[in-house]
Short mmCIF file of C-alpha atoms in Angstrom, two decimals:
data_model
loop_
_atom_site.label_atom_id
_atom_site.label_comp_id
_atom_site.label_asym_id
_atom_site.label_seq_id
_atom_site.Cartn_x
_atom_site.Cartn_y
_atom_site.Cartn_z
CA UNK A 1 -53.57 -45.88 -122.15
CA UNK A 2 -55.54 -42.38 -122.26
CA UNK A 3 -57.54 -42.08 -124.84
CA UNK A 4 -56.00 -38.86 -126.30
CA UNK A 5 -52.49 -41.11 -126.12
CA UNK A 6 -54.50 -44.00 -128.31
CA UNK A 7 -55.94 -41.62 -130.94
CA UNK A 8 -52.12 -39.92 -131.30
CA UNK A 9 -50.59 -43.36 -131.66
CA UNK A 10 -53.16 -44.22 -134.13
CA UNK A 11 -52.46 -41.24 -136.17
CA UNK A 12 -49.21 -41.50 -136.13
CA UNK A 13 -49.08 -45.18 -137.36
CA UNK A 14 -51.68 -44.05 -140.14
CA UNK A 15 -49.65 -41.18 -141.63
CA UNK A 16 -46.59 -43.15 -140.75
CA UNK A 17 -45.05 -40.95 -138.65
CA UNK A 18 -43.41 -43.60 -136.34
CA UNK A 19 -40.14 -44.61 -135.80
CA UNK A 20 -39.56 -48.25 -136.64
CA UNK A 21 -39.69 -49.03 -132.99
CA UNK A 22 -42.87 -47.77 -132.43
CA UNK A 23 -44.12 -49.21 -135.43
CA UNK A 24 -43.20 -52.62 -134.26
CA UNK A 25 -44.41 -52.73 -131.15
CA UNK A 26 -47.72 -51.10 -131.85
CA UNK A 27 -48.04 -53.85 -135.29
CA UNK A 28 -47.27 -56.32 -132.35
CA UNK A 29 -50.44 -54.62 -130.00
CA UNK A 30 -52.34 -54.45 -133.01
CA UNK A 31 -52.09 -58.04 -133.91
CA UNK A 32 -53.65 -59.37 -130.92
CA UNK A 33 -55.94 -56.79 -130.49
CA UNK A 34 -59.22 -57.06 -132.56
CA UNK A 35 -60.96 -53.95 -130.36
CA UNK A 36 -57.82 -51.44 -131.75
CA UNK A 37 -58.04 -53.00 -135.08
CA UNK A 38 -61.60 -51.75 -135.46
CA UNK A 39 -60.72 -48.16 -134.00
CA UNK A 40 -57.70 -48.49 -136.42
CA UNK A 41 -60.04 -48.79 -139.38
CA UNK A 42 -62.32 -46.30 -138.53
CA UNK A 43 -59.61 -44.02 -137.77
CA UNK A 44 -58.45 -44.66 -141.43
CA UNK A 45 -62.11 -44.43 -142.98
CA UNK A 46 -63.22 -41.27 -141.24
CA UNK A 47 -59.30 -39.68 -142.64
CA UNK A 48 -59.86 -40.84 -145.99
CA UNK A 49 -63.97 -40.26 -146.07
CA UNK A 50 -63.99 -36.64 -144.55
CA UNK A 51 -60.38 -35.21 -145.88
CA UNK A 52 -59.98 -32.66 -148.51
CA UNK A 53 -62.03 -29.62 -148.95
CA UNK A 54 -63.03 -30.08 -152.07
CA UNK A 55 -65.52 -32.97 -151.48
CA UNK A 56 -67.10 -31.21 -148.65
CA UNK A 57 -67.77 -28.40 -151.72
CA UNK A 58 -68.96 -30.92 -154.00
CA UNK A 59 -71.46 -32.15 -151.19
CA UNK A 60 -72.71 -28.51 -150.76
CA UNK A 61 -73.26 -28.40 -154.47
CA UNK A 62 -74.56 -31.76 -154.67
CA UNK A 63 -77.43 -30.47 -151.23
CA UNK A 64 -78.32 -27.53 -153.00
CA UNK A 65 -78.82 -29.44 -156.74
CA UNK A 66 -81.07 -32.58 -154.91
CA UNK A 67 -82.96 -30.12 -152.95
CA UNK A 68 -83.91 -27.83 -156.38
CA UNK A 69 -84.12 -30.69 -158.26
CA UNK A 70 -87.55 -31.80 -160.12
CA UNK A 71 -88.16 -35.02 -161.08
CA UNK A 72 -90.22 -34.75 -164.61
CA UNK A 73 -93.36 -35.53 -164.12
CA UNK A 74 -93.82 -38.34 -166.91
CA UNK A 75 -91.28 -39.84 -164.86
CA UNK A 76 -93.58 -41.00 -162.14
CA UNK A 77 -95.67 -44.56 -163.17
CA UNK A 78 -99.23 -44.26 -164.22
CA UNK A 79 -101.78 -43.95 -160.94
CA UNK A 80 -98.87 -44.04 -158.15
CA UNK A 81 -99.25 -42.81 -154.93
CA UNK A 82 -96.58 -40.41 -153.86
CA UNK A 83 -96.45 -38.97 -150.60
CA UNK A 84 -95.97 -35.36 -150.64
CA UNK A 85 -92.71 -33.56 -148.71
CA UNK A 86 -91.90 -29.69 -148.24
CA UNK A 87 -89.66 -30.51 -151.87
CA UNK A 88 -92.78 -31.26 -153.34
CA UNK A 89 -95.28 -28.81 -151.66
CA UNK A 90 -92.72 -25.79 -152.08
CA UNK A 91 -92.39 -26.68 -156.01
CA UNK A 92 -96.33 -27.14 -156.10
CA UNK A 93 -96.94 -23.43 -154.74
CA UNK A 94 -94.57 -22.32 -156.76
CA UNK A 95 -96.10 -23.70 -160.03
CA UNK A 96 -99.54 -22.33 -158.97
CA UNK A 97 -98.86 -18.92 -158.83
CA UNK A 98 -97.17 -19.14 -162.67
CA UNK A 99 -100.45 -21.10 -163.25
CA UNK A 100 -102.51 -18.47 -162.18
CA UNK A 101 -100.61 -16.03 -164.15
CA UNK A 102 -99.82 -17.63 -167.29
CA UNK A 103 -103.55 -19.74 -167.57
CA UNK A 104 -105.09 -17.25 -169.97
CA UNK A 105 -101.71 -17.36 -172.31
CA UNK A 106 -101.17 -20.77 -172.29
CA UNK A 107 -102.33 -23.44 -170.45
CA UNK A 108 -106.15 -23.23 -171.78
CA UNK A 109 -107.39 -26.96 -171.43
CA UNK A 110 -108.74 -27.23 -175.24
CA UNK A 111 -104.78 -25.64 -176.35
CA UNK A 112 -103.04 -28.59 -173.98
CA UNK A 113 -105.14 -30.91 -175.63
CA UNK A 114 -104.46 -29.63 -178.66
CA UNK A 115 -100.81 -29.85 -178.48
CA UNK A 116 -101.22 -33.71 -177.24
CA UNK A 117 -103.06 -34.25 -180.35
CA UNK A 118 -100.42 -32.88 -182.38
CA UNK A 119 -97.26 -34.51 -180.87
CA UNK A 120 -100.15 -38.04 -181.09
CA UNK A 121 -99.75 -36.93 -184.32
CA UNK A 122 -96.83 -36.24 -185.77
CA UNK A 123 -95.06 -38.77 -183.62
CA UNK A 124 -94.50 -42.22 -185.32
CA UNK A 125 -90.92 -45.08 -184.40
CA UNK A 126 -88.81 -44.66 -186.85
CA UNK A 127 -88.30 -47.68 -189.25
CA UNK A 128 -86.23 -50.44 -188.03
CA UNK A 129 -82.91 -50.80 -189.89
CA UNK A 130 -80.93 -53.30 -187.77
CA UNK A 131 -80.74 -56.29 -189.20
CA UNK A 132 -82.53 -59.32 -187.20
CA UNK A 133 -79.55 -61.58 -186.06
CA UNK A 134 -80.07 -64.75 -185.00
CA UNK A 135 -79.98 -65.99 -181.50
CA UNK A 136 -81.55 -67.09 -178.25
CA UNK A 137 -79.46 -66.07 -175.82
CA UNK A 138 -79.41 -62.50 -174.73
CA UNK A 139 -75.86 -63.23 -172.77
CA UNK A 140 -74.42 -62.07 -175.81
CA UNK A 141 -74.80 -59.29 -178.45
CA UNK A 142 -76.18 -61.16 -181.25
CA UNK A 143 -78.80 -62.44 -179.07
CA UNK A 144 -80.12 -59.46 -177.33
CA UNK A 145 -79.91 -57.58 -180.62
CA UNK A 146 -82.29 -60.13 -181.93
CA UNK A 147 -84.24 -60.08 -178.48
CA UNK A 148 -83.98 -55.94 -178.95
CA UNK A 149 -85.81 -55.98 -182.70
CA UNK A 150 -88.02 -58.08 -182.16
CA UNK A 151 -89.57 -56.17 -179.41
CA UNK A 152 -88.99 -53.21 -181.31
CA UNK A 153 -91.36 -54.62 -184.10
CA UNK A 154 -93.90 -56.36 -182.38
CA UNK A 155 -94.33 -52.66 -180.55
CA UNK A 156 -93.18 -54.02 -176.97
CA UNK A 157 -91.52 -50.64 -176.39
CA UNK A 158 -90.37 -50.77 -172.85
CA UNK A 159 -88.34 -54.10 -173.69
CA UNK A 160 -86.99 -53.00 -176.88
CA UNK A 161 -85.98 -49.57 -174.92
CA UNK A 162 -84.15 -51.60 -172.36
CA UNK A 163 -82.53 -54.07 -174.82
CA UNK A 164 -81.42 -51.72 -177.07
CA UNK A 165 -79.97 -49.27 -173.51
CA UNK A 166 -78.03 -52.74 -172.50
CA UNK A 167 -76.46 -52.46 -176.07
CA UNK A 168 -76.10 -49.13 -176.21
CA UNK A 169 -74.15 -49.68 -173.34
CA UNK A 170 -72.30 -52.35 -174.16
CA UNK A 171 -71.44 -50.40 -177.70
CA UNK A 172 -71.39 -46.48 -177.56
CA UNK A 173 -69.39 -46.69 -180.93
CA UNK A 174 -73.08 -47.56 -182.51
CA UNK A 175 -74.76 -44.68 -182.14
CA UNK A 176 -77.49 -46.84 -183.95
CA UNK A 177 -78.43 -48.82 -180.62
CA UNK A 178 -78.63 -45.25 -178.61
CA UNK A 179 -81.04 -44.23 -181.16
CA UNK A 180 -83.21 -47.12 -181.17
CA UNK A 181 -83.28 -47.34 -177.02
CA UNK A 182 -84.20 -43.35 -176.76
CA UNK A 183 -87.08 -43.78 -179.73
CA UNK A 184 -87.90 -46.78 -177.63
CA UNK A 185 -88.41 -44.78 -174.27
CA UNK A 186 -90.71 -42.15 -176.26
CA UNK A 187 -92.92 -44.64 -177.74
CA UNK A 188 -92.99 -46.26 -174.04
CA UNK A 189 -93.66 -42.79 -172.74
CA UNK A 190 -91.05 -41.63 -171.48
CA UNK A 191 -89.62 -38.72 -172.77
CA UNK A 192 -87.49 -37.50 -169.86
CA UNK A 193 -85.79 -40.55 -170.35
CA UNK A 194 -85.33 -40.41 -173.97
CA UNK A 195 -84.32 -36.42 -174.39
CA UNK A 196 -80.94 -37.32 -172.19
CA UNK A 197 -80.22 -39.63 -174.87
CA UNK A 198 -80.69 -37.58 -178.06
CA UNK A 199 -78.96 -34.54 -176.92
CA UNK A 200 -76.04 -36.94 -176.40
CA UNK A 201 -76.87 -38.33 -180.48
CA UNK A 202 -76.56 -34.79 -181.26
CA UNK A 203 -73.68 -33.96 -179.69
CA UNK A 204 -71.82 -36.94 -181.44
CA UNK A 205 -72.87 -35.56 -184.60
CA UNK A 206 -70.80 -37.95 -186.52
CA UNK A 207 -73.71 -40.75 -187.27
CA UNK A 208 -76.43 -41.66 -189.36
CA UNK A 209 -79.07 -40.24 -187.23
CA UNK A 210 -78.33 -36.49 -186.39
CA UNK A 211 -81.16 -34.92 -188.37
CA UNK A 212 -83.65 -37.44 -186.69
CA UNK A 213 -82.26 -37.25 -183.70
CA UNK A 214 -83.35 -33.38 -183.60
CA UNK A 215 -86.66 -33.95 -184.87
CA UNK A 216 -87.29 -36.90 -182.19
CA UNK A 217 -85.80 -34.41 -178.95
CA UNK A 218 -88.06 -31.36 -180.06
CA UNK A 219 -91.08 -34.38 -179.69
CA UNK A 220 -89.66 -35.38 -176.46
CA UNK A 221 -89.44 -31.71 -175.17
CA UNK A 222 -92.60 -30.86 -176.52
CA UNK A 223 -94.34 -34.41 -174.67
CA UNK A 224 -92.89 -32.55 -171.29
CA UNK A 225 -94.61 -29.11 -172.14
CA UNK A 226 -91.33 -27.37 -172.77
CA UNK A 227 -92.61 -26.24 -175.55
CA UNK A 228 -89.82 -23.17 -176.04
CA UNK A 229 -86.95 -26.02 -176.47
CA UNK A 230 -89.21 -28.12 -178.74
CA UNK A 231 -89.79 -24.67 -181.10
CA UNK A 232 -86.22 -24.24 -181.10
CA UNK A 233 -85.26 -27.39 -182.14
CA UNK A 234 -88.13 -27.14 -185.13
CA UNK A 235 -86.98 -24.37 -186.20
CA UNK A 236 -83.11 -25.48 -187.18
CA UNK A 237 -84.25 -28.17 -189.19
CA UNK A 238 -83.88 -26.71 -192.56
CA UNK A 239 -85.65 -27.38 -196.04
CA UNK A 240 -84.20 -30.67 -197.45
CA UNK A 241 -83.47 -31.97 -193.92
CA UNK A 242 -85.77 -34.80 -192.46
CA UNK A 243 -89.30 -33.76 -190.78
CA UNK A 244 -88.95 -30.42 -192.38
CA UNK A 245 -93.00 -30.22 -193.52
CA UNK A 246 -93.96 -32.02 -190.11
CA UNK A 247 -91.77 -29.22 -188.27
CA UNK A 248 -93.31 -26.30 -190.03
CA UNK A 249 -96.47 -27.85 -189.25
CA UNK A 250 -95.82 -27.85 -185.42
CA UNK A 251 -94.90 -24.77 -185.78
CA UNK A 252 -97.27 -23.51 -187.53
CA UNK A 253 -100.62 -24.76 -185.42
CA UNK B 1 -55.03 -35.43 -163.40
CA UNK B 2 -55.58 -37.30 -166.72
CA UNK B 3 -59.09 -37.84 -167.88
CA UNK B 4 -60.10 -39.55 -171.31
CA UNK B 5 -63.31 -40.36 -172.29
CA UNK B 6 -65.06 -41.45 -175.95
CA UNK B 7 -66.63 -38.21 -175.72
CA UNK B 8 -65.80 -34.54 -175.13
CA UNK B 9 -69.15 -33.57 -173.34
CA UNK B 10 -68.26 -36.57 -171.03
CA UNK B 11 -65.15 -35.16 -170.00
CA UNK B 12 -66.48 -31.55 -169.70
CA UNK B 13 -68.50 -32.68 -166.80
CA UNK B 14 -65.91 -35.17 -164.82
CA UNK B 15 -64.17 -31.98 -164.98
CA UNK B 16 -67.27 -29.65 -163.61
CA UNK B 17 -67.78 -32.95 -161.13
CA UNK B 18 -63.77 -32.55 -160.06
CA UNK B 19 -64.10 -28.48 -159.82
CA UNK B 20 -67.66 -29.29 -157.94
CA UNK B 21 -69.25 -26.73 -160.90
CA UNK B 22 -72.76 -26.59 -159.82
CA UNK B 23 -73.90 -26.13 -163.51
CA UNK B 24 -71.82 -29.77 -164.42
CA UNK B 25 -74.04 -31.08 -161.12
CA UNK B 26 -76.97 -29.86 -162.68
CA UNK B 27 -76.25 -31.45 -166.00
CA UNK B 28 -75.52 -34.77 -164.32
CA UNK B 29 -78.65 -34.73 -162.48
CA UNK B 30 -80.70 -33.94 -165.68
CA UNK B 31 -79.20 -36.34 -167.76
CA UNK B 32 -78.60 -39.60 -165.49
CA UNK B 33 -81.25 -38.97 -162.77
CA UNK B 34 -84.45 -39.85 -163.98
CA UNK B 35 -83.09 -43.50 -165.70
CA UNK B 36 -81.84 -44.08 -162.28
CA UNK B 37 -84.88 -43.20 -160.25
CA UNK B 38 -87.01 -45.37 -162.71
CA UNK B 39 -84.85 -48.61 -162.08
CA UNK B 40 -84.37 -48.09 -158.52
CA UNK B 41 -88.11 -47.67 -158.82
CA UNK B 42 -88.25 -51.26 -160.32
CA UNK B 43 -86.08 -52.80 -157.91
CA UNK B 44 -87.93 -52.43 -154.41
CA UNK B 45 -86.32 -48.51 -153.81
CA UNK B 46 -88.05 -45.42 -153.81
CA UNK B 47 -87.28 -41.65 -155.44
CA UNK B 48 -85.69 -41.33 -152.32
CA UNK B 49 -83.28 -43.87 -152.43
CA UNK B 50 -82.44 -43.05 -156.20
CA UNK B 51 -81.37 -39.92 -155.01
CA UNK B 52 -78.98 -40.71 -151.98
CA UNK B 53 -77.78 -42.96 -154.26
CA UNK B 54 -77.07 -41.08 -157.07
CA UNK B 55 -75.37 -38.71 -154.49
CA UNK B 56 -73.10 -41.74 -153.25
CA UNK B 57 -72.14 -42.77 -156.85
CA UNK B 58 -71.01 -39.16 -157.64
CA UNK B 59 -68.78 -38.84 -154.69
CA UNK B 60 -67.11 -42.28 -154.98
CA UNK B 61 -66.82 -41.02 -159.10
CA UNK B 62 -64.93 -37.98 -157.51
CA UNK B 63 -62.40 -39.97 -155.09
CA UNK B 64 -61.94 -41.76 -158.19
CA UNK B 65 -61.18 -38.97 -160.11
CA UNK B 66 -58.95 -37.27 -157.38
CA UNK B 67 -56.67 -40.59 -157.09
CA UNK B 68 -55.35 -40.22 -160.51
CA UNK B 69 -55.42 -41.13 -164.33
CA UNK B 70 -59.12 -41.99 -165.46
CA UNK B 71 -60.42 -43.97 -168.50
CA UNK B 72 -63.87 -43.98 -169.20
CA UNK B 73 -64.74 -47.01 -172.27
CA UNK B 74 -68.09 -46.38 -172.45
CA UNK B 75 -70.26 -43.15 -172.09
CA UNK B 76 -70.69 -41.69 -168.61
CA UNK B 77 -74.20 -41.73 -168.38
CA UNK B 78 -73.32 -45.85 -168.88
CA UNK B 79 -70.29 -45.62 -166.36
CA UNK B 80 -72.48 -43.75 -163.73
CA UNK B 81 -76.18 -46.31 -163.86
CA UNK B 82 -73.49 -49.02 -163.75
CA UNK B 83 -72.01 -47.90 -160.49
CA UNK B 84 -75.88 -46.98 -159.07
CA UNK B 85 -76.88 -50.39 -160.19
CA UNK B 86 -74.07 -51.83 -158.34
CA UNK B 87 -74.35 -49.69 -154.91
CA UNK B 88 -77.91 -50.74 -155.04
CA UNK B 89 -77.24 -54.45 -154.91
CA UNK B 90 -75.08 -53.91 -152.45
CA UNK B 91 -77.35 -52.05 -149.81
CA UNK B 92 -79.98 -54.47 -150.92
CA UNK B 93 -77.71 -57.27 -150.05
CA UNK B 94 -76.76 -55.17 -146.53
CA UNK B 95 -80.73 -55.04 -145.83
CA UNK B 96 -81.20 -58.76 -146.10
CA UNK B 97 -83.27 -57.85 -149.15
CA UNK B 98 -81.55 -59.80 -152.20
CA UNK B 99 -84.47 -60.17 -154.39
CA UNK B 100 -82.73 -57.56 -156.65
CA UNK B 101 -82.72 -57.91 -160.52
CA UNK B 102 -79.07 -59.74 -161.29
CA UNK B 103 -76.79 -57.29 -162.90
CA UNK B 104 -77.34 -57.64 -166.58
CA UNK B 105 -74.92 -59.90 -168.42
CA UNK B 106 -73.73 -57.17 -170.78
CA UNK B 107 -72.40 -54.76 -169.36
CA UNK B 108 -69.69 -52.28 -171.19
CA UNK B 109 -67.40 -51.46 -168.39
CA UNK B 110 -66.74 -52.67 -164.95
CA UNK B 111 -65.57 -50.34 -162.45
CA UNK B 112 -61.82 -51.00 -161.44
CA UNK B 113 -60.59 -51.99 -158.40
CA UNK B 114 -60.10 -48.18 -156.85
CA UNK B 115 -63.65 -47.37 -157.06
CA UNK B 116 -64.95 -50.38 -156.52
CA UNK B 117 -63.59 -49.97 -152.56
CA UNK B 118 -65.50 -47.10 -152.65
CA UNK B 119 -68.45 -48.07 -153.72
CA UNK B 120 -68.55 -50.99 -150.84
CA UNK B 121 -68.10 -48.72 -148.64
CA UNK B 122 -70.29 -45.61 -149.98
CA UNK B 123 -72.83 -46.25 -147.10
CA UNK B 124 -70.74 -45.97 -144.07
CA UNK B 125 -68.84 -43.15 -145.65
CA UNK B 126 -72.92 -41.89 -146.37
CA UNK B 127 -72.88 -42.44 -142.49
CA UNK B 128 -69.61 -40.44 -141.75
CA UNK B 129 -70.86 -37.19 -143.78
CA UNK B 130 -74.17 -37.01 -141.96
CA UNK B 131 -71.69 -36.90 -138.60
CA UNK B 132 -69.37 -34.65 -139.48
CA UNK B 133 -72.31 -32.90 -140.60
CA UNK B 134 -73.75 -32.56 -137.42
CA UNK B 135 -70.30 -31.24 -135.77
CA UNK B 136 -70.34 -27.33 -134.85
CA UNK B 137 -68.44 -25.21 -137.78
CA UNK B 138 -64.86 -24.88 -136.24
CA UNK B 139 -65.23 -28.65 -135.23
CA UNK B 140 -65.75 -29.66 -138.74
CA UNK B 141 -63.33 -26.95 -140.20
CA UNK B 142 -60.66 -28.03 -137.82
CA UNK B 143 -61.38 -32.03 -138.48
CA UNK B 144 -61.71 -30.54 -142.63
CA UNK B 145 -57.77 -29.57 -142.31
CA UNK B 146 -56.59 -32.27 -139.90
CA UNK B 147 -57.62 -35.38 -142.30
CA UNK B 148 -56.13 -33.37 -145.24
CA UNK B 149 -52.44 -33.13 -143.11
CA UNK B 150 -52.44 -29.72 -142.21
CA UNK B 151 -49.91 -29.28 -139.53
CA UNK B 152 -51.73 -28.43 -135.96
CA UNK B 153 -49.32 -25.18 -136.06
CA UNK B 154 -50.86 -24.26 -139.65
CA UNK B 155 -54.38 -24.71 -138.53
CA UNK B 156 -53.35 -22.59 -135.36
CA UNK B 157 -51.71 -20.10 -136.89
CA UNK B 158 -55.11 -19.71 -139.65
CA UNK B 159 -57.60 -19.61 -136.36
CA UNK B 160 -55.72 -17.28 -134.42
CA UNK B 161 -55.14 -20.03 -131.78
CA UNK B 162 -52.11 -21.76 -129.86
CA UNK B 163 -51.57 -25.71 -131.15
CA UNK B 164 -52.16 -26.75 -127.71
CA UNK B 165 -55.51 -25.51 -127.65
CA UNK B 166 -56.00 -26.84 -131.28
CA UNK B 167 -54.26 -30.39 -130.73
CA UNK B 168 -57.03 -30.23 -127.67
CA UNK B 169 -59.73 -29.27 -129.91
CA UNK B 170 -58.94 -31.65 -132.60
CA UNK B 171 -59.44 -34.69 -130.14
CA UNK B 172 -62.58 -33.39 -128.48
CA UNK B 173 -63.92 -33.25 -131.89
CA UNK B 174 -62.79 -36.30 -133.49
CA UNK B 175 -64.14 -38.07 -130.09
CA UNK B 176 -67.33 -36.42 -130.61
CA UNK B 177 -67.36 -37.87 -133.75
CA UNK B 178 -66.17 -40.82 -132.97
CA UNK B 179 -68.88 -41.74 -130.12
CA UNK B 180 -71.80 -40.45 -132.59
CA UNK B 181 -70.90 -42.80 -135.35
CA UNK B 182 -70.40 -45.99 -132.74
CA UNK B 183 -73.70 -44.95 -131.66
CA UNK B 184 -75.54 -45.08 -134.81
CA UNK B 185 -77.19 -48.21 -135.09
CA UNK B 186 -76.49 -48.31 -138.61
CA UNK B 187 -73.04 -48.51 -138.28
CA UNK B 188 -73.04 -51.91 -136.52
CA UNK B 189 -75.26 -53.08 -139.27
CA UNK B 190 -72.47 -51.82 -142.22
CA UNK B 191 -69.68 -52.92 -140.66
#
């Protein structure tokens, strides 16, 4: 058979466009013929990979995000080598020249330094108020709760942030365990990781923790340097609310 | 299409993610990103690899989405690291590397049976885009509106053509691709 004949017949059985007939005898061919069952399949993938216009949009969009895309820098472990691609050496030109324009405004060394002592300072885990469950075995809730506190008290913040992100998980009704698991990831030092989460606390605003949760994003903005969205943030809390005297004080150094 | 989630913001951006919004891409990226880069990080991948996979997982997310009604129990930053997690074990498993950290026991949603088909087969399709990709533009426009069932006369008729010439194209170009994917060494190794 010519190949333009196969690829027809092929389509044809695929968008079932054959009579019975042909549909018989080419189920018949098929069944005894392992080298058209593969070209059937990838007939059938390629169809239902590549149709629709929409996804080819969405891939466009998805290019164009990955390639302008940062990661944050506290993302990237302590000491590790990365090897540098255009991405990177395009983003680190552009950050010099707003380096060399904005060093006298703001990015004196003894003002950075300043800034880390302040967020050193003001930043503390907030009291644990889970109770401590019992149980071993962290196949179940009870169990990595208790496996989750306990790491959260003894100051093992990476395990307690990925304990309490398993329950969090496991339970988005407790906005509790998203709380702990985003405090968790700041006191671990991550704050890219925990911001995600507290926006999403504050957008629930239906829980115990909305006025810390604000407090706790403006540190993990201001740990980044994005020092504009941490001000903001300071500035809603309002006298009465939690961290208001700690929040004028940020924003008053 | 029917979308319900726990939360509003969560349905905001399967929406954006449907409509291919780039500011609901943007969000996604933001939000979900760096938690997957760090535990790809952890499990023998680099940023790299987070990435192409995090592209994967939104792309099987949207077939999901397009094929009809959608529940989401748990948040979508949840829903989306559980598919990474599991398209990472997977190409692990396909590169003879299965040292991988075991899916955690507790996990608050599984992905159903729909996506799941997509998600075993996210790097081949991974392997199809980069093909298609490579196609001139009328090859890939004319493939675009074949595999969506536009009738050869339509696609004529909307490139001032005759549907000989495009029924002529059409298989030239699906060859093309064809032959480029069965050449890929990659492909044996997926399928």
């Amino acid at each position: 058979m010519e190949q333009p004949d196969k690829y027809d017949q092929i389509e044809r059985f695929l968008r079932d466009e054959m009579t019975p007939e042909e549909r018989r005898a080419f189920e018949q061919q098929l069944s005894g013929d392992r080298a058209l069952q593969d070209e059937l399949r990838l007939h059938a993938e390629l169809a239902e990979t590549l149709q629709g216009e929409q996804v080819h949009r969405l891939r466009a969009v998805l290019k164009e995000t990955d390639r302008t895309w940062q990661r944050p820098d506290d993302a990237r472990g302590p000491g590790k080598v990365v090897g540098i691609g255009l991405r990177q050496i395009l983003a680190i030109a552009a950050t010099l020249a707003l380096l060399v324009v904005s060093w006298q405004l703001f990015f004196r060394p003894d003002r950075i330094s300043d800034r880390e002592q302040l967020f050193a300072a003001q930043f503390e885990p907030y009291p644990m108020v889970l109770a401590q469950r019992d149980g071993q075995d962290s196949s179940t809730a009870e169990g990595l709760q208790a496996k989750a506190v306990n790491a959260y008290s003894s100051a093992d913040y990476a395990a307690a942030a990925e304990a309490f992100t398993r329950l969090a998980d496991s339970r988005p009704d407790q906005s509790a365990y998203l709380f702990y698991a985003a405090v968790s990831e700041l006191a671990a030092g991550h704050p890219e990781l925990a911001a995600p989460s507290f926006r999403e606390l504050l957008s629930r605003e239906d829980h115990l923790f909305v006025e810390q949760s604000r407090w706790y994003l403006a540190l993990a903005y201001w740990k980044q340097g994005e020092y504009e969205q941490a001000e903001e943030l300071l500035r809603q809390i309002q006298p009465g609310q939690a961290k208001y005297e700690e929040a004028r004080e940020m924003l008053d150094r | 299409m029917m979308i319900k989630t726990l939360h509003k913001d969560d349905r905001e951006l399967l929406e954006g993610l449907i409509e291919a919004r780039p500011s609901a891409v943007r969000r996604l990226y933001d939000d979900i990103l760096p938690a997957v880069i760090y535990w790809v990080e952890q499990n023998n991948g680099t940023e790299d690899d987070a990435r192409d996979l995090f592209q994967e997982a939104l792309i099987a997310l949207f077939r999901r989405l397009e094929n009809g009604e959608f529940e989401l129990t748990c948040t979508l930053k949840s829903f989306v690291r559980i598919i990474c997690r599991n398209l990472w074990l997977t190409h692990l498993r396909d590169r003879r590397k299965i040292d991988a950290t075991p899916l955690e026991e507790v996990e608050p949603a599984e992905p159903d049976a729909d996506l799941l088909g997509q998600l075993e087969r996210s790097e081949r399709n991974a392997l199809y885009f980069r093909h298609f990709d490579d196609l001139g533009e009328k090859c890939r426009q004319i493939l675009a509106w074949f595999f969506e069932k536009v009738p050869l006369a339509e696609i004529a008729r909307r490139l001032g053509s005759s549907e000989n010439y495009i029924k002529k194209r059409k298989f030239e170009c699906k060859e093309k691709l064809i032959r480029a994917v069965r050449e890929d060494p990659r492909f044996e190794e997926l399928s």
